[in-house]
Coordinates of C-alpha atoms and ligand atoms in Angstrom, one line a residue:
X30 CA 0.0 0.0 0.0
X31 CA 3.1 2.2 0.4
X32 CA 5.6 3.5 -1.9
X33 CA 8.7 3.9 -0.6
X34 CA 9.9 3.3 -4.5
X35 CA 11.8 5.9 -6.0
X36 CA 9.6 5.2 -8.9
X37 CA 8.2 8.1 -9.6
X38 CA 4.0 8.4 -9.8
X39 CA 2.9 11.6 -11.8
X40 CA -0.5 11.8 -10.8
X41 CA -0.8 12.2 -14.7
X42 CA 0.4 9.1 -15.8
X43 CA -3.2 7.9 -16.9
X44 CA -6.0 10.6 -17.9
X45 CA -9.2 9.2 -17.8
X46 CA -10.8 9.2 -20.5
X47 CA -13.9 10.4 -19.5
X48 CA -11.8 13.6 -18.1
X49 CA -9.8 13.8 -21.6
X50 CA -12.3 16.6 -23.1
X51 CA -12.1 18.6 -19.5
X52 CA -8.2 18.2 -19.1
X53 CA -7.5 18.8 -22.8
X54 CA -9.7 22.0 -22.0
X55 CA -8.2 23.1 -19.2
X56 CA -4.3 22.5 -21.0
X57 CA -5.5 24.8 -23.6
X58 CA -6.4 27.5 -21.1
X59 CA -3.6 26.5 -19.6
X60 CA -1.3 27.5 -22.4
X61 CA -2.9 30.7 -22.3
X62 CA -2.5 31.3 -18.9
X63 CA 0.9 29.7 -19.0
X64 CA 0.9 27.9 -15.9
X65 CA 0.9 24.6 -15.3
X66 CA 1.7 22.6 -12.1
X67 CA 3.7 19.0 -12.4
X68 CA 2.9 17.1 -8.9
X69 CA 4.4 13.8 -8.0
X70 CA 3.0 11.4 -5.1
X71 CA 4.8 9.0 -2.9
X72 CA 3.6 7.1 0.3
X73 CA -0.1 5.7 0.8
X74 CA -3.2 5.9 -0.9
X75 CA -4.2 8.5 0.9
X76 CA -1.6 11.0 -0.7
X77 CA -2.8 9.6 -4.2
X78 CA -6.0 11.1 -3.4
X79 CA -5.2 14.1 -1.5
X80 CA -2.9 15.0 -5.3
X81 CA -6.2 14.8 -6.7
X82 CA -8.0 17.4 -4.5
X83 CA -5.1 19.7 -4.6
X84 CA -5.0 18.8 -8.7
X85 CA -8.9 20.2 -8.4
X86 CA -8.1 22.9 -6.1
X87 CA -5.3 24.4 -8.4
X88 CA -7.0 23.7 -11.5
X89 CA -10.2 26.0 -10.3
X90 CA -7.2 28.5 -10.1
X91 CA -6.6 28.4 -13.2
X92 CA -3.7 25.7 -13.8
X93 CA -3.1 23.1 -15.9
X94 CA -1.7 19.9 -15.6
X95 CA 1.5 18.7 -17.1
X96 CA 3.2 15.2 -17.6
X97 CA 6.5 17.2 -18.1
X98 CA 8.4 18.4 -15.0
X99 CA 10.5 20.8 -17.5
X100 CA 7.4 22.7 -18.8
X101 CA 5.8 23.1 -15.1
X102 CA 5.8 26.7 -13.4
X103 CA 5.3 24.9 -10.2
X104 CA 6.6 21.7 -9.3
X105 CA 4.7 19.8 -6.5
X106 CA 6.3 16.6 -4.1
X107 CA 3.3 15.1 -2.3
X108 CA 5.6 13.2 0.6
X109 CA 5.6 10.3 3.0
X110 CA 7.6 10.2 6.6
X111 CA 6.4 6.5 7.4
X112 CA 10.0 5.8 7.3
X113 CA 13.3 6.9 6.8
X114 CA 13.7 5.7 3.3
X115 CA 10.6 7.4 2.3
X116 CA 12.0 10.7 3.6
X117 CA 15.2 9.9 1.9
X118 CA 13.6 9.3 -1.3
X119 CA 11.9 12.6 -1.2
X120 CA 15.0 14.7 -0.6
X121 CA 17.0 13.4 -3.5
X122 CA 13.8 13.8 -5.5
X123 CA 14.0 17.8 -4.4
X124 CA 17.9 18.1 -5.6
X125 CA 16.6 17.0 -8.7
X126 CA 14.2 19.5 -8.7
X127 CA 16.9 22.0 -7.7
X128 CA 18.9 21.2 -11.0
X129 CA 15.4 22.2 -13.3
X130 CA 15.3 25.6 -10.7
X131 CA 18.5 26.8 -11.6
X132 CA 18.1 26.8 -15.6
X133 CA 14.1 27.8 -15.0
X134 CA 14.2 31.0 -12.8
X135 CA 11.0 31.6 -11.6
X136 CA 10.1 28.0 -11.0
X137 CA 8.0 27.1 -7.8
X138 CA 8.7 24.0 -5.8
X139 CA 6.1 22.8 -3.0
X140 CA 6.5 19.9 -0.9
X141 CA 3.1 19.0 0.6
X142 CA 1.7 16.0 2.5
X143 CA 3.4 14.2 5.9
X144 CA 7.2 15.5 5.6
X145 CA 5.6 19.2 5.1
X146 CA 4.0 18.8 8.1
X147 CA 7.1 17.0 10.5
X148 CA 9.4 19.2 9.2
X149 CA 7.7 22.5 8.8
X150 CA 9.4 25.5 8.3
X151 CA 13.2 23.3 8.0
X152 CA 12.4 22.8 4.4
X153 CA 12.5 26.4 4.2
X154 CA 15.3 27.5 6.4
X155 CA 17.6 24.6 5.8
X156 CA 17.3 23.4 2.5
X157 CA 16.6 26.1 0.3
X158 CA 15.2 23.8 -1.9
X159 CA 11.7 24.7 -1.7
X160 CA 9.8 27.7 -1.9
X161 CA 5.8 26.3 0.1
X162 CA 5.6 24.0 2.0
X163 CA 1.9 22.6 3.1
X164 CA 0.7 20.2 5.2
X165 CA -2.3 17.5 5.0
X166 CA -4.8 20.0 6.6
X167 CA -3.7 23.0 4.1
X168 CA -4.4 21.9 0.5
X169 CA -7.3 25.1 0.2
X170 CA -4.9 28.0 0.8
X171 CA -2.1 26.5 -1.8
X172 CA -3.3 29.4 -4.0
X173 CA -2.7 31.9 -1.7
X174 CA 0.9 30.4 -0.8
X175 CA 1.7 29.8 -4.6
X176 CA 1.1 33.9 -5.2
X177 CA 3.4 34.7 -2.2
X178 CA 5.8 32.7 -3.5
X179 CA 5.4 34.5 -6.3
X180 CA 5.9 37.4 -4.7
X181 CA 8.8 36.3 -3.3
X182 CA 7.5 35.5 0.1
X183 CA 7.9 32.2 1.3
X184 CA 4.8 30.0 2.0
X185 CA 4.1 28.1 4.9
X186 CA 0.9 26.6 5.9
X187 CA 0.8 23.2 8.3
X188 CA -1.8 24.0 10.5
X189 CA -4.0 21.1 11.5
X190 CA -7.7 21.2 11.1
X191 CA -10.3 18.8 13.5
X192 CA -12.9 19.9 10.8
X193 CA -11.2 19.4 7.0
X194 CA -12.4 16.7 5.3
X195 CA -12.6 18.6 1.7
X196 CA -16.0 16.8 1.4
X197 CA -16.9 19.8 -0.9
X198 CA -14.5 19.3 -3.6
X199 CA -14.5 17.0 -6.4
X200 CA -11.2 15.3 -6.6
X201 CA -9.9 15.5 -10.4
X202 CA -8.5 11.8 -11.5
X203 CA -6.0 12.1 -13.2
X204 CA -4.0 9.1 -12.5
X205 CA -6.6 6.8 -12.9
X206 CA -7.3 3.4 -15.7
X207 CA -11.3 4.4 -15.2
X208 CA -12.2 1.7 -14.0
X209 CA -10.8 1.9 -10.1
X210 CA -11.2 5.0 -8.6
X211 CA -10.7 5.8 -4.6
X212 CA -12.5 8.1 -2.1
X213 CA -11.4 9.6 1.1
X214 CA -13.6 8.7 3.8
X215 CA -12.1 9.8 7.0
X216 CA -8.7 12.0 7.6
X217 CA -6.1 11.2 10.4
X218 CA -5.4 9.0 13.1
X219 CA -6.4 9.0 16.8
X220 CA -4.7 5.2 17.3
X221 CA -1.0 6.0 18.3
X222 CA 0.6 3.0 17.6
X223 CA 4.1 3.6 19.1
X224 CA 6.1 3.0 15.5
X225 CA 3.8 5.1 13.8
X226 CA 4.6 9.2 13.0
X227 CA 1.2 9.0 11.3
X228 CA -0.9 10.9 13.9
X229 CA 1.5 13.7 14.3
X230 CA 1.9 14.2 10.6
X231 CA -2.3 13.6 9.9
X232 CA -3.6 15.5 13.1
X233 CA -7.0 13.8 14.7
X234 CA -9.7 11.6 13.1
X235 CA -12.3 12.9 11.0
X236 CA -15.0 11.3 9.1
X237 CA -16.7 13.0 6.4
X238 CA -20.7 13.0 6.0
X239 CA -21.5 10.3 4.6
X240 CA -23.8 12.0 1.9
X241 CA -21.1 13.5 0.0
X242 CA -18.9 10.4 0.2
X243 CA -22.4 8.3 -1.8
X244 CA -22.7 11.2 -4.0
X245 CA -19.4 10.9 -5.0
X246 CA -19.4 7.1 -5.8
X247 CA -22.4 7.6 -7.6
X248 CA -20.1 10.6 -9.9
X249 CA -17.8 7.6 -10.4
X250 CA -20.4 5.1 -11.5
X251 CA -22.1 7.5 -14.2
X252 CA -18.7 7.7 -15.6
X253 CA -17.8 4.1 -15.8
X254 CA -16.2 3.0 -13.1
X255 CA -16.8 -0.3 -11.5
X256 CA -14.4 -0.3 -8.5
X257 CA -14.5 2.3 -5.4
X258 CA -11.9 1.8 -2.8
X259 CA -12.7 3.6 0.5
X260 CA -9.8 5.0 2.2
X261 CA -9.0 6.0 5.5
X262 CA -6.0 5.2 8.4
X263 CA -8.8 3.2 10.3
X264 CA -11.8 2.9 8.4
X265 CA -13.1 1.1 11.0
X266 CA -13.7 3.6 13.2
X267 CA -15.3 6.0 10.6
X268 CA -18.0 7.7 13.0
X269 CA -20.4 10.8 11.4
X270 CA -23.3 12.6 13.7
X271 CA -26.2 13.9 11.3
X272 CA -26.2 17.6 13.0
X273 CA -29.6 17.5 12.5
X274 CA -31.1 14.2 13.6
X275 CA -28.4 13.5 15.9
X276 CA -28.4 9.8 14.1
X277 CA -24.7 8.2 14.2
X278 CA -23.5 6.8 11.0
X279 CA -20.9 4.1 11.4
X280 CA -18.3 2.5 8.9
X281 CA -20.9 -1.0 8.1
X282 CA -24.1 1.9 7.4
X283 CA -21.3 3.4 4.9
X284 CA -20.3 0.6 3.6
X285 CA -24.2 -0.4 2.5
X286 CA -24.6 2.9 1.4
X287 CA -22.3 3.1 -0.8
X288 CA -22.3 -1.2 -1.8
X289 CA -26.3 0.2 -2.9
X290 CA -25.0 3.0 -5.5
X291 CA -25.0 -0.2 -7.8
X292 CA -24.6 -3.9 -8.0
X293 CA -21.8 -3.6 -10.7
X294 CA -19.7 -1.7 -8.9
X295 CA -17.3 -3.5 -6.8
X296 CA -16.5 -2.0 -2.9
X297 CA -13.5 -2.5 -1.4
X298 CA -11.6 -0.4 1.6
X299 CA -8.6 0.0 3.3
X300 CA -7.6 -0.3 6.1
X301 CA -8.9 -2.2 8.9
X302 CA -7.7 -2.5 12.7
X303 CA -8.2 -5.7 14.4
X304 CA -9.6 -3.5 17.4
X305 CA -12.2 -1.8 15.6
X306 CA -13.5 -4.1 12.1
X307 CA -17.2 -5.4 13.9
X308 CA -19.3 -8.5 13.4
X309 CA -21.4 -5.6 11.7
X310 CA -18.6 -4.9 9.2
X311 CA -18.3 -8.8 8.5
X312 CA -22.0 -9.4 7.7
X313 CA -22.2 -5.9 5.7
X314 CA -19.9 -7.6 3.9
X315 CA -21.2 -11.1 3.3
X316 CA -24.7 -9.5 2.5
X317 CA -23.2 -7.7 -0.8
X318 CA -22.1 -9.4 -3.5
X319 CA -20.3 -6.2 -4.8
X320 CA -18.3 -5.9 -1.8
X321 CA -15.1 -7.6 -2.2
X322 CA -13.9 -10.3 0.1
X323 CA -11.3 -9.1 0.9
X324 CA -9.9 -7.7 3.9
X325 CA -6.1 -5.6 4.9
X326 CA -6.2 -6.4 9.0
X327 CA -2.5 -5.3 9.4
X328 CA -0.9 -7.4 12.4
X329 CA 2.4 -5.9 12.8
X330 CA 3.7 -8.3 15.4
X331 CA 3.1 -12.0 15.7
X332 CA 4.2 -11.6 19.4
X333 CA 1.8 -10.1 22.1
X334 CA 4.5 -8.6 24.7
X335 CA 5.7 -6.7 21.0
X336 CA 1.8 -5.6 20.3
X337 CA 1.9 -4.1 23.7
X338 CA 4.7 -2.1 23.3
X339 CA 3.3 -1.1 20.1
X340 CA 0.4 0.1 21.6
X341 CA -1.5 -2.0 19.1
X342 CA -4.0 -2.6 21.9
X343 CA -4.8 -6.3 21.1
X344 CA -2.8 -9.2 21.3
X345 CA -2.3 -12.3 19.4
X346 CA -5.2 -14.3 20.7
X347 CA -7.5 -11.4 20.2
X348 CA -5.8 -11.1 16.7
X349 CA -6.9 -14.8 16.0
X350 CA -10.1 -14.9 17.3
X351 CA -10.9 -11.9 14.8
X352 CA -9.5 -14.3 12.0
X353 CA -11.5 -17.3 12.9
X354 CA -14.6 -14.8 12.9
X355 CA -14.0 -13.7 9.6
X356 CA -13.6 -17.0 8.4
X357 CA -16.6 -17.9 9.8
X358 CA -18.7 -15.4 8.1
X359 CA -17.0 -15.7 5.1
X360 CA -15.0 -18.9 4.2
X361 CA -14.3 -17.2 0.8
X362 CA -12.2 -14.1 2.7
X363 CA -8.8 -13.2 2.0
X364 CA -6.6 -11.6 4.5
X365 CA -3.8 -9.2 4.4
X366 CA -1.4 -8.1 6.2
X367 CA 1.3 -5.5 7.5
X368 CA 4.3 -6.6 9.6
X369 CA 7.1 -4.7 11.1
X370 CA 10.4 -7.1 11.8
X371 CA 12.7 -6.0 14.5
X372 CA 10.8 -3.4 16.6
X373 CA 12.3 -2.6 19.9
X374 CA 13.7 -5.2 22.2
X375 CA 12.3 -7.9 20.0
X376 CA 13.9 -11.1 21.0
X377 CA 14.5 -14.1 18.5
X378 CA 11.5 -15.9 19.7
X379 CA 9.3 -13.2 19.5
X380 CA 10.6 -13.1 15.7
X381 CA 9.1 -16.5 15.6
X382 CA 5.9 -15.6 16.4
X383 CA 5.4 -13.3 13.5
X384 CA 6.7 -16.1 11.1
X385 CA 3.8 -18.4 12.6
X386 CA 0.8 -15.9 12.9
X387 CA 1.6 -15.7 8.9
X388 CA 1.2 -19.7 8.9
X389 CA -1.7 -19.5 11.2
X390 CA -3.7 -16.6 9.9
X391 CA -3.1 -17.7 5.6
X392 CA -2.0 -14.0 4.5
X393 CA -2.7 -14.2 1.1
X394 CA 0.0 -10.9 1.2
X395 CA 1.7 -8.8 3.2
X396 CA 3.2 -5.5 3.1
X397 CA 6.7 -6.0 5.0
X398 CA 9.2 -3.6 6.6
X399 CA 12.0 -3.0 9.0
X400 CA 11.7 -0.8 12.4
X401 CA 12.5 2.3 11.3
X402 CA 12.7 4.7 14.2
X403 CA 10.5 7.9 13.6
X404 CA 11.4 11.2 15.4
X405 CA 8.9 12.2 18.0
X406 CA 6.8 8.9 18.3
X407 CA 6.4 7.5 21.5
X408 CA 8.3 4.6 20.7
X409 CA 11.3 6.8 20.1
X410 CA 10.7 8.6 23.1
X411 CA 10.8 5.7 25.1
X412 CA 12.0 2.6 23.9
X413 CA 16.1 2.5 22.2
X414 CA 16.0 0.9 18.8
X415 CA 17.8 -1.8 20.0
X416 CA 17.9 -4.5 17.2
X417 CA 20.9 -4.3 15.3
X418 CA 20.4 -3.3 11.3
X419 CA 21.2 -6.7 10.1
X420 CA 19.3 -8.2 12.4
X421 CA 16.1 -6.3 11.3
X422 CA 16.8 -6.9 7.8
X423 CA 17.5 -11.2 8.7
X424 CA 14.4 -11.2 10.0
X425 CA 12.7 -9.4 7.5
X426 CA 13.6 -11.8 4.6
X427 CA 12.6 -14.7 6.8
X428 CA 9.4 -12.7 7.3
X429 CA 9.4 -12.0 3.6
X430 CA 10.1 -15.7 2.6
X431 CA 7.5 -16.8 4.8
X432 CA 4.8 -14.8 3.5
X433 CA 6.0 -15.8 0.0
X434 CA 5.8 -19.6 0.6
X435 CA 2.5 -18.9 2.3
X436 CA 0.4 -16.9 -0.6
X437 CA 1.9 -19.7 -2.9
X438 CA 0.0 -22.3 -0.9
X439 CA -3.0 -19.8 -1.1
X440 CA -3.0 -19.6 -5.1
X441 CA -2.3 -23.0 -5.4
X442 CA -5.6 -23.9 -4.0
X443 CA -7.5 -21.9 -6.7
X444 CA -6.1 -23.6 -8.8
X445 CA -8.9 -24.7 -11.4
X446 CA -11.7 -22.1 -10.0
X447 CA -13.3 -20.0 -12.0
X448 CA -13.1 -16.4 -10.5
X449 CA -15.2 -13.3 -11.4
X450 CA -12.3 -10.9 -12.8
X451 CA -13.1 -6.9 -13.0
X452 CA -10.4 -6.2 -16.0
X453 CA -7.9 -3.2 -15.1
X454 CA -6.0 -3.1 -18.2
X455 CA -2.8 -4.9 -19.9
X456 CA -0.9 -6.6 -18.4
X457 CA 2.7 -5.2 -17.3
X458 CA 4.1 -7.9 -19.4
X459 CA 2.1 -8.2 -22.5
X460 CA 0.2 -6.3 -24.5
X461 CA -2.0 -9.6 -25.3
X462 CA -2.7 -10.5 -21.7
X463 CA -5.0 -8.8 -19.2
X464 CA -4.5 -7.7 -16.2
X465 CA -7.6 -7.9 -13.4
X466 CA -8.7 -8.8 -9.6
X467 CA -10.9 -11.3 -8.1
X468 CA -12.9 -10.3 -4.8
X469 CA -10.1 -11.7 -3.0
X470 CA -7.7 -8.8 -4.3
X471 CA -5.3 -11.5 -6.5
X472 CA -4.1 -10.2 -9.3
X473 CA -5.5 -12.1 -12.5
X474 CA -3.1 -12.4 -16.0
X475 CA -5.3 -14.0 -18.8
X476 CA -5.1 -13.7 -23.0
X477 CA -7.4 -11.6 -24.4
X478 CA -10.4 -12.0 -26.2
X479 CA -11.7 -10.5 -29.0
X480 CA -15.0 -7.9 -27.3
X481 CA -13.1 -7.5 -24.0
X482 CA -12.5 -4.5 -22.7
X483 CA -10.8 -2.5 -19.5
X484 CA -14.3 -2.1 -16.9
X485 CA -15.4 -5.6 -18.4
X486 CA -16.1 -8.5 -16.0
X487 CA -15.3 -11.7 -17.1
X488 CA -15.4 -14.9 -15.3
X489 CA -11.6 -16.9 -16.1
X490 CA -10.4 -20.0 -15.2
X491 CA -7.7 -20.6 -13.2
X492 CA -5.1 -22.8 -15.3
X493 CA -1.7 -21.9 -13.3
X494 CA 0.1 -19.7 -10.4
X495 CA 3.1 -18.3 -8.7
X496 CA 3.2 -16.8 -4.9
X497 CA 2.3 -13.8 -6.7
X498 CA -0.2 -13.9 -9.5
X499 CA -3.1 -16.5 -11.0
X500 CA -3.0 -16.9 -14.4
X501 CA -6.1 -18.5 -16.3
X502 CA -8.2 -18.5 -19.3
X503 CA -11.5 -16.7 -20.1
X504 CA -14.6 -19.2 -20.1
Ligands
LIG618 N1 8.8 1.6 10.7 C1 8.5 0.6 9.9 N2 7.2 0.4 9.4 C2 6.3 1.3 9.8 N3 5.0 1.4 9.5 C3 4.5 2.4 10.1 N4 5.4 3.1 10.8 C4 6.6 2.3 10.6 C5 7.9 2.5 11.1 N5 8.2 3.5 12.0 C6 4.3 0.4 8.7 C7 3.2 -0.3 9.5 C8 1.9 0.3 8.9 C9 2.3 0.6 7.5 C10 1.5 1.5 6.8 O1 3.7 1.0 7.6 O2 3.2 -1.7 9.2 O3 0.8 -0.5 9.0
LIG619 FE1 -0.3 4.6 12.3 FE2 -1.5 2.9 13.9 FE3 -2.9 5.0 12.9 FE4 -2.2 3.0 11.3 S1 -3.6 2.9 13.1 S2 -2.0 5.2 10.9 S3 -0.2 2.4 12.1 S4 -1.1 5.1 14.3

């Protein structure tokens, strides 16, 4: 779910097609105007989003889009602090955008997002490399900042808000296949998980009215798409209070709501915490069809004495017992996972324990890291990162070699089913395959057929597999 990847992701990789006319539109004015804003996203799929409100937000300013970093009047970096690496990745990023700076005078560079908002004014002061910097709770002043940047001023805006869910504005997709598209359901964290920097960088939770979040997948539908993801740090706890009737809207009345915009559209949402995902939740889910069985219950830690420390607030056997509920309600579910290897003080055996909660629990996947100790957490305050480097890397290939051996097993049992496939697009491989999902979030690779198209479903057959991908025939 995170990119820690250098790779870079221009939010306008893909236009949709539906958006073509609009963004073709809005480059002409735009070469008019002459300004155009490049914006790059790293981290979660929460900053994927938030690019696309600030991608509205400046285009009702009257910028324009561009693919090429060169031909942009304002760069953007929309950043990640989850760990070190991500940070790193982000200040070589910004030398590079130093080197376009000096041959472009004039040239605006923003970082927004989690590293704007941990490091505040040091971008300014220190690095010289940027000219705004905005945090997650800012994105409606940027065009205020951009024209006292202009002016020469520098702009700085990471206040948090309780309040700002940008429920009002319609985020502009540009880095979509349009056929999955992802709304923003809640905004922050009030979990503080001892690794995590998250609720410092994100401010409180928020949930956003539930009306405009329906209204929005209902946009999505009547322009083709057939897959909403709903995001938030801990959907589970999604909460809304109708000011007027008082009536309390939880995440399982959401997740009707929205499974009822249409039976073709599939539902799926990220992420869960064992703590908070309800029986309620579970049968939501086995009531709908179009809402995929699938669900990312990140465990961290195998090993309930590291769970503690964590502040995960569960421990391993409330972990399973959430497992074996979810199996119960729905055989069919897949499970994923996040796990941290070598947190503080974790001892060899306690290692162990995460390798056997991956056996136990049947992770179809898992995103995996090392410890990487975050400035200001409460972990950092008070435990000492204690495990030595190579340990933390050991233990994460074991971790990683685990999981692989683990989602093989798991494919190799579908091995000839015949799963309902929403088709994304080619696949990365060949231009005659296709790439989809089933409900279970595995990634599909089939040879096309004549009629086919991305936003099809197609039900394929299962012929053959590796730990990471099912491959299989149309029938
Ligand atoms: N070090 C390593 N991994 C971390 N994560 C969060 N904070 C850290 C950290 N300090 C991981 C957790 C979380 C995922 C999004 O990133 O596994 O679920
Ligand atoms: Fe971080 Fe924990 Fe909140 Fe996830 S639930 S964002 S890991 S504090």
């Amino acid at each position: 779910m995170y990119n820690d990847n250098p790779t870079l992701i221009n939010v306008n990789k893909h236009i949709d097609e539906s958006k073509q006319g609009e963004v073709l539109e809005s480059f002409q004015s735009g070469l008019e105007s002459e300004k155009k804003f490049y914006i790059e996203s790293y981290g979660c799929q929460m900053n994927f989003a938030d690019s696309e409100i600030v991608a509205s937000i400046l285009t009702e300013d009257g910028y324009s889009s561009t693919r090429i970093m060169e031909e942009a009047d304002l760069i953007l970096i929309n950043t990640c602090s989850i760990r070190e690496k991500a940070e790193d990745n982000v200040r070589q990023r910004l030398r590079q955008f130093d080197k376009v700076k000096k041959i472009k005078p004039g040239l605006l560079v923003g970082v927004l997002g989690c590293m704007a908002e941990r490091l505040k004014g040091k971008f300014l002061d220190e690095e010289k490399l940027v000219d705004i910097v905005v945090g997650p709770d800012a994105y409606r002043d940027l065009p205020l900042l951009i024209n006292n940047a202009e002016d020469g001023q520098k702009g700085v805006n990471v206040l948090l808000s309780r309040e700002e869910t940008y429920a009002d504005i319609s985020p502009l997709r540009l880095d979509s296949n349009g056929v999955s598209g992802f709304i923003s359901i809640m905004r922050g964290c009030d979990n503080m998980c001892s690794f995590c920097v998250v609720p410092f960088t994100r401010g409180r939770e928020r949930s956003r009215n539930p009306f405009t979040i329906v209204a929005e997948a209902r946009d999505l539908f009547e322009r083709g798409y057939k897959e909403i993801t709903l995001l938030g740090q801990n959907v589970d706890s999604f909460k809304w209070e109708n000011p007027e009737t008082m009536e309390i809207y939880s995440f399982a009345m959401l997740l009707e709501m929205v499974a009822l915009v249409s039976p073709i559209v599939r539902i799926r949402f990220s992420t869960s915490h064992p703590k908070d995902i309800t029986d309620d939740v579970l049968f939501t889910m086995a009531k709908y069809d179009n809402i995929c069985k699938y669900i990312h219950l990140p465990i961290q830690s195998g090993n309930s004495r590291i769970l503690e420390l964590m502040n995960r607030t569960y421990d391993r056997s409330w972990y399973e017992s959430k497992v074996k509920r979810i199996y119960e309600i729905m055989p069919e579910c897949a499970i994923s996972s996040d796990i941290i290897t070598g947190f503080c003080t974790e001892t060899e055996e306690e290692h162990q324990d995460t390798l056997s909660i991956i056996e136990w629990a049947k992770f179809t996947m898992s995103y995996m890291f090392f410890y990487s100790e975050r400035p200001g957490t409460l972990a950092a305050r008070k435990y000492k990162d204690d495990v030595p480097y190579d340990v933390k890397k050991k233990r994460l290939s074991d971790v990683i070699r685990v999981q692989r051996q683990i989602s093989f097993e798991h494919n190799k049992l579908d091995l000839g089913k015949t799963f309902e496939i929403l088709i994304e697009g080619d696949s990365k491989k060949s231009s005659l395959d296709f790439k989809g999902r089933n409900s279970q979030n595995k990634a599909v690779i089939f040879p096309k057929i004549e009629g086919f198209k991305p936003g099809d479903y197609v039900n394929v057959k299962i012929t053959s597999y590796t730990s990471a991908t099912l491959k299989g025939e149309i029938v």
